[in-house]
XYZ file of C-alpha atoms in Angstrom:
383
model
C 152.311 37.290 92.458
C 151.498 39.674 89.936
C 152.461 43.450 91.375
C 149.960 46.437 90.358
C 150.813 50.287 89.383
C 149.579 52.295 91.225
C 149.434 56.231 91.795
C 152.525 57.270 93.676
C 150.311 60.151 95.041
C 147.943 57.978 96.793
C 150.596 55.061 98.181
C 152.560 58.208 99.476
C 149.256 59.176 100.859
C 148.633 56.024 102.683
C 151.982 55.639 103.713
C 151.782 59.205 105.396
C 148.563 57.772 107.491
C 150.798 54.873 108.466
C 153.283 57.054 110.061
C 155.907 55.929 107.099
C 157.509 56.986 103.779
C 156.636 54.825 100.598
C 160.823 54.235 101.337
C 160.376 53.107 104.650
C 156.990 51.158 103.650
C 159.355 49.309 101.161
C 162.007 48.549 103.352
C 159.268 47.081 105.912
C 157.513 45.226 103.165
C 159.791 43.395 100.899
C 163.451 41.698 101.487
C 165.103 42.295 98.407
C 166.204 45.350 97.343
C 164.373 45.010 93.594
C 161.159 44.640 95.254
C 161.953 47.532 97.410
C 162.882 49.521 94.573
C 159.562 48.440 92.359
C 157.400 49.562 95.471
C 159.225 53.157 95.303
C 158.292 53.047 91.724
C 154.621 52.674 93.223
C 154.361 49.054 91.818
C 153.058 46.974 94.661
C 151.827 43.227 94.801
C 147.907 42.618 96.500
C 149.668 41.562 99.374
C 151.792 44.590 99.861
C 148.542 46.716 98.938
C 146.854 44.925 102.224
C 149.390 45.555 104.752
C 149.598 49.318 103.856
C 146.007 49.251 103.644
C 145.630 47.698 107.345
C 148.661 49.784 108.303
C 146.908 53.193 106.888
C 143.636 52.323 108.407
C 141.428 52.727 104.939
C 139.667 50.686 102.632
C 141.753 48.648 100.216
C 140.052 50.439 97.400
C 140.930 53.271 98.452
C 144.684 52.541 97.013
C 143.722 52.540 93.252
C 142.159 55.699 93.174
C 143.998 58.363 90.935
C 144.236 61.000 93.619
C 144.524 61.178 97.614
C 140.532 61.123 98.746
C 139.283 63.992 101.312
C 138.571 62.089 104.429
C 135.710 63.694 106.747
C 136.409 63.624 110.415
C 134.899 64.736 113.782
C 135.500 67.789 114.800
C 135.632 69.834 117.959
C 137.376 73.310 118.435
C 140.844 72.631 118.763
C 141.609 75.343 122.031
C 145.008 74.569 122.059
C 146.188 78.068 121.349
C 149.382 78.156 121.779
C 152.245 78.911 118.937
C 153.718 75.462 119.360
C 150.893 73.404 119.722
C 151.688 69.698 117.879
C 148.944 69.182 114.699
C 146.349 66.901 115.915
C 147.129 63.312 114.383
C 144.678 60.394 112.715
C 145.365 58.548 116.108
C 143.431 61.566 118.068
C 140.701 62.173 115.412
C 140.219 57.841 115.784
C 140.109 58.558 119.579
C 137.447 61.397 119.277
C 135.325 58.868 116.743
C 135.258 56.290 119.293
C 134.158 58.691 122.344
C 131.556 60.062 120.426
C 130.033 56.731 119.322
C 130.233 55.903 122.614
C 128.376 58.744 124.039
C 125.680 58.165 121.053
C 125.333 54.807 122.075
C 125.161 55.987 126.064
C 122.797 58.896 125.573
C 120.359 56.737 123.611
C 120.804 53.907 126.428
C 119.682 56.712 128.770
C 116.282 57.413 126.593
C 115.319 53.779 126.710
C 115.614 53.742 130.238
C 114.201 57.275 131.292
C 117.115 59.334 131.649
C 116.917 62.834 132.251
C 119.043 65.790 131.429
C 121.984 66.795 133.503
C 121.341 70.580 135.112
C 124.797 71.403 135.220
C 125.259 70.860 131.082
C 126.119 74.066 130.059
C 124.511 75.854 132.667
C 126.607 79.120 132.489
C 127.480 80.892 129.448
C 131.559 82.245 129.567
C 131.241 86.164 129.720
C 133.413 88.562 131.243
C 131.159 88.933 133.863
C 131.106 84.872 135.004
C 133.596 84.244 137.911
C 135.368 81.144 138.164
C 134.589 80.993 141.560
C 130.975 80.551 140.653
C 132.040 77.099 139.131
C 134.117 76.077 141.434
C 131.690 76.016 144.210
C 129.028 74.504 142.171
C 131.670 71.269 140.949
C 132.431 70.959 144.630
C 128.835 70.904 145.951
C 127.666 68.691 142.821
C 130.765 66.199 143.229
C 131.466 66.313 147.319
C 134.722 67.415 146.685
C 136.511 67.740 149.590
C 140.456 67.876 151.314
C 139.704 64.544 152.401
C 139.749 63.619 148.810
C 143.365 64.391 148.710
C 144.549 63.739 152.348
C 143.117 60.198 151.752
C 144.534 59.076 148.535
C 147.913 57.620 149.362
C 149.489 58.824 145.510
C 148.258 61.078 142.865
C 146.694 57.936 140.872
C 144.224 57.279 143.817
C 143.505 60.409 143.598
C 141.955 60.874 140.067
C 140.119 57.435 141.049
C 138.762 58.897 143.965
C 137.326 62.115 142.117
C 136.809 60.321 138.896
C 134.511 57.840 140.839
C 132.997 60.703 142.194
C 132.547 62.448 138.743
C 130.500 59.593 137.415
C 128.521 58.811 140.097
C 126.437 61.870 139.075
C 126.249 60.785 135.149
C 129.454 62.076 133.875
C 131.654 59.297 131.540
C 135.105 59.624 132.192
C 137.712 57.733 129.785
C 141.322 57.850 130.386
C 144.022 55.882 128.289
C 146.976 56.713 127.196
C 146.595 54.679 123.616
C 144.058 54.294 120.323
C 141.250 52.166 121.550
C 142.573 48.814 122.663
C 145.857 48.355 120.227
C 148.746 49.288 123.015
C 151.298 50.145 120.017
C 149.751 52.986 119.551
C 150.375 55.217 122.241
C 148.644 58.301 122.669
C 151.079 61.756 122.510
C 150.926 64.080 125.524
C 152.648 66.887 123.635
C 150.016 66.406 121.396
C 146.640 66.685 123.899
C 146.171 66.398 127.776
C 142.759 65.872 127.353
C 139.031 66.910 125.698
C 135.675 67.616 126.361
C 132.336 66.936 125.024
C 129.171 68.240 126.552
C 125.875 66.531 126.634
C 122.574 66.891 127.949
C 122.350 63.550 129.072
C 125.685 61.910 128.309
C 128.215 64.473 128.722
C 132.472 62.850 128.630
C 135.459 63.995 130.043
C 138.575 62.209 128.290
C 141.843 62.386 130.121
C 145.303 61.692 128.123
C 146.389 58.640 129.984
C 150.029 58.884 128.830
C 149.869 62.360 130.406
C 152.307 62.185 133.454
C 150.608 60.760 136.841
C 150.043 64.376 138.792
C 148.350 66.031 135.562
C 145.364 63.524 135.091
C 143.296 65.037 138.083
C 144.041 68.880 137.094
C 142.742 67.301 133.219
C 139.669 66.039 134.711
C 138.821 68.817 136.475
C 139.506 71.408 133.396
C 137.236 69.372 130.893
C 134.374 69.470 134.189
C 134.626 73.001 133.618
C 133.688 72.963 130.101
C 130.966 70.718 130.862
C 129.635 73.207 132.677
C 130.180 75.781 130.221
C 128.864 73.881 127.366
C 132.228 74.340 125.282
C 133.645 71.200 123.971
C 137.139 71.117 122.676
C 140.643 69.936 123.030
C 142.729 70.812 125.505
C 146.629 71.099 125.431
C 146.956 71.161 128.940
C 150.105 73.604 129.577
C 148.599 76.604 130.710
C 149.623 78.927 128.126
C 146.461 78.762 125.390
C 145.423 82.231 124.902
C 141.755 80.905 124.322
C 139.102 82.245 126.991
C 137.432 79.293 127.581
C 140.857 77.383 128.155
C 142.066 80.260 130.951
C 138.718 79.966 132.607
C 138.541 76.577 132.946
C 142.376 76.428 133.743
C 141.643 78.864 136.878
C 138.789 76.707 137.867
C 140.674 73.577 138.469
C 143.886 75.200 139.965
C 140.792 76.876 142.436
C 139.379 73.625 143.128
C 142.904 71.803 143.870
C 145.234 74.357 145.237
C 142.926 76.574 147.136
C 144.519 79.978 147.770
C 144.447 80.197 151.495
C 146.089 76.953 151.809
C 148.399 77.876 148.644
C 149.494 80.451 151.181
C 149.695 78.557 154.545
C 152.465 76.197 152.534
C 154.181 78.317 149.837
C 157.241 79.756 151.481
C 159.320 80.459 147.839
C 160.375 79.101 144.599
C 162.469 76.769 146.946
C 159.527 74.928 148.149
C 157.832 74.525 144.684
C 158.330 71.013 144.746
C 156.967 70.132 148.436
C 154.005 72.600 147.737
C 153.118 70.546 144.539
C 153.604 66.920 145.940
C 150.870 68.041 148.902
C 148.425 69.073 146.690
C 148.949 66.073 144.450
C 149.677 68.605 141.200
C 152.513 69.333 138.955
C 154.651 71.651 139.264
C 153.407 73.757 136.612
C 150.307 74.059 138.561
C 151.821 75.301 141.235
C 154.015 77.634 139.600
C 150.854 79.565 137.721
C 149.158 79.471 141.518
C 152.180 82.052 142.298
C 152.672 83.654 139.282
C 148.597 85.001 139.730
C 149.333 85.616 143.399
C 152.549 87.876 142.089
C 154.878 85.423 144.123
C 156.982 84.617 140.793
C 157.908 86.275 138.096
C 156.939 85.478 134.528
C 160.309 84.036 134.028
C 160.346 81.664 136.740
C 156.878 80.615 135.533
C 158.001 79.737 131.959
C 161.091 77.728 133.306
C 158.849 75.472 135.031
C 156.902 75.442 131.945
C 159.407 74.477 129.992
C 160.831 71.898 131.942
C 157.343 70.022 132.648
C 157.336 69.537 128.456
C 159.907 67.177 129.104
C 158.865 65.150 131.483
C 158.307 61.734 130.657
C 155.097 60.131 131.570
C 155.383 57.628 134.143
C 153.897 54.248 134.106
C 152.905 51.874 131.302
C 149.391 52.174 130.230
C 149.639 48.420 129.724
C 150.015 47.447 132.798
C 147.972 50.146 134.817
C 144.725 50.861 132.297
C 141.981 48.191 132.650
C 139.117 47.803 130.087
C 136.597 50.058 132.343
C 139.138 52.788 132.988
C 140.203 53.074 129.105
C 136.363 53.167 128.132
C 134.937 54.628 131.112
C 133.326 52.878 134.025
C 130.087 54.044 133.943
C 130.115 53.205 130.294
C 131.326 49.789 130.335
C 128.677 48.924 133.096
C 126.017 49.960 131.156
C 127.015 48.341 128.128
C 127.507 44.964 129.677
C 124.361 45.008 130.973
C 122.369 45.506 127.641
C 124.311 42.949 126.403
C 123.805 40.239 129.172
C 120.034 41.349 128.838
C 119.893 40.985 125.513
C 119.149 44.218 124.885
C 122.437 44.933 122.927
C 124.161 42.105 120.440
C 127.268 40.539 121.902
C 129.266 41.752 118.789
C 128.238 44.800 119.254
C 128.965 45.726 122.872
C 132.320 44.368 122.319
C 133.057 46.930 119.372
C 131.749 49.596 121.927
C 134.421 48.233 124.233
C 137.252 47.459 122.004
C 137.427 44.102 122.775
C 136.410 40.661 122.108
C 133.282 39.118 122.616
C 134.111 36.306 125.025
C 136.105 39.366 126.871
C 132.633 40.981 127.392
C 131.305 37.871 128.831
C 134.049 37.233 131.131
C 134.101 41.103 132.385
C 130.108 40.273 132.842
C 131.231 37.263 135.151
C 133.441 39.162 137.260
C 131.363 42.217 137.748
C 128.481 39.872 138.972
C 131.376 38.095 141.249
C 132.621 41.295 142.580
C 128.770 42.167 143.315
C 127.891 38.729 145.126
C 131.365 39.402 147.413
C 130.526 42.927 148.394
C 126.575 41.998 149.371
C 128.277 39.176 151.381
C 130.503 40.964 153.175
C 127.537 43.808 153.906
C 125.119 40.763 155.427
C 127.903 39.903 157.672
C 128.746 43.286 158.876
């Protein structure tokens, strides 16, 4: 197979997008030293070029350009205003693009089916006069959040599931996944971002990084909901140290909902009670340390030590085993896509593309959903 000499600059650009160097790609794509040497010199076979284009997720023709192209990517404000924030990667932007596509489709779907704007999206403008307690009260009322949600949840996963179901019931799309689309080999970095919010009058969307620690997911969910109330989109780091005014405000809203000050004061017995109090409220130790700092019960040094340790905690659980198709696409969104596909409004292949699955999987999901609904109705009839 005849090799082709191309721009080294373009090939190195493509290798970088693939998470490789031209050197490491050569080791991956060729067995013989002389073939690897050719790749390092910028001389590749068509098959090697196809492989590189696939790994870099760029059209094959881009590799024949004289210089790297400028690729446009969707953009939302980066609110992770900390000095050690990890640069947003190609994986993040692909996930963001996928979320925006889902939101656009769902908004069109709602318009066709008589959907109406949600009154809480962008209800408040962030000003120095706006008190976090105002948004706290509205979120609690709108989603009927109570202590029972925590008490009746055996663990952090169940707590998240319970709250996210309430949130989706009121029209907010909630996506939680730890990888890019359906590619379980491309895991999302929790050190890079914890979540993001995409306000929309009819189809607001909250994304939670499923690769983060389980106890952090509920906080991220409520943090991003506060962004929806403000009508402010953005990427959140979740380490509670951002200096962005909207991040500080949304952190305050989330912590006040999850850890009410009165109940916190009843439980707090000093720094040694940190782990026990965090377990009681089903949140991370960092959230509790922040609450203690705000109350003047610990100093900045104690909080910084907890924050430093929280960055070293590895995620728990394997997303490939714990996260189902409806969760990683949003349960509300998944139901709408399946219903649209089964009614013939949306082509099966388009529905599969929206859910990042194969067409036969869409049919399988529809069958299981009908069976589940039938079983549920049967139980209700026999009560």
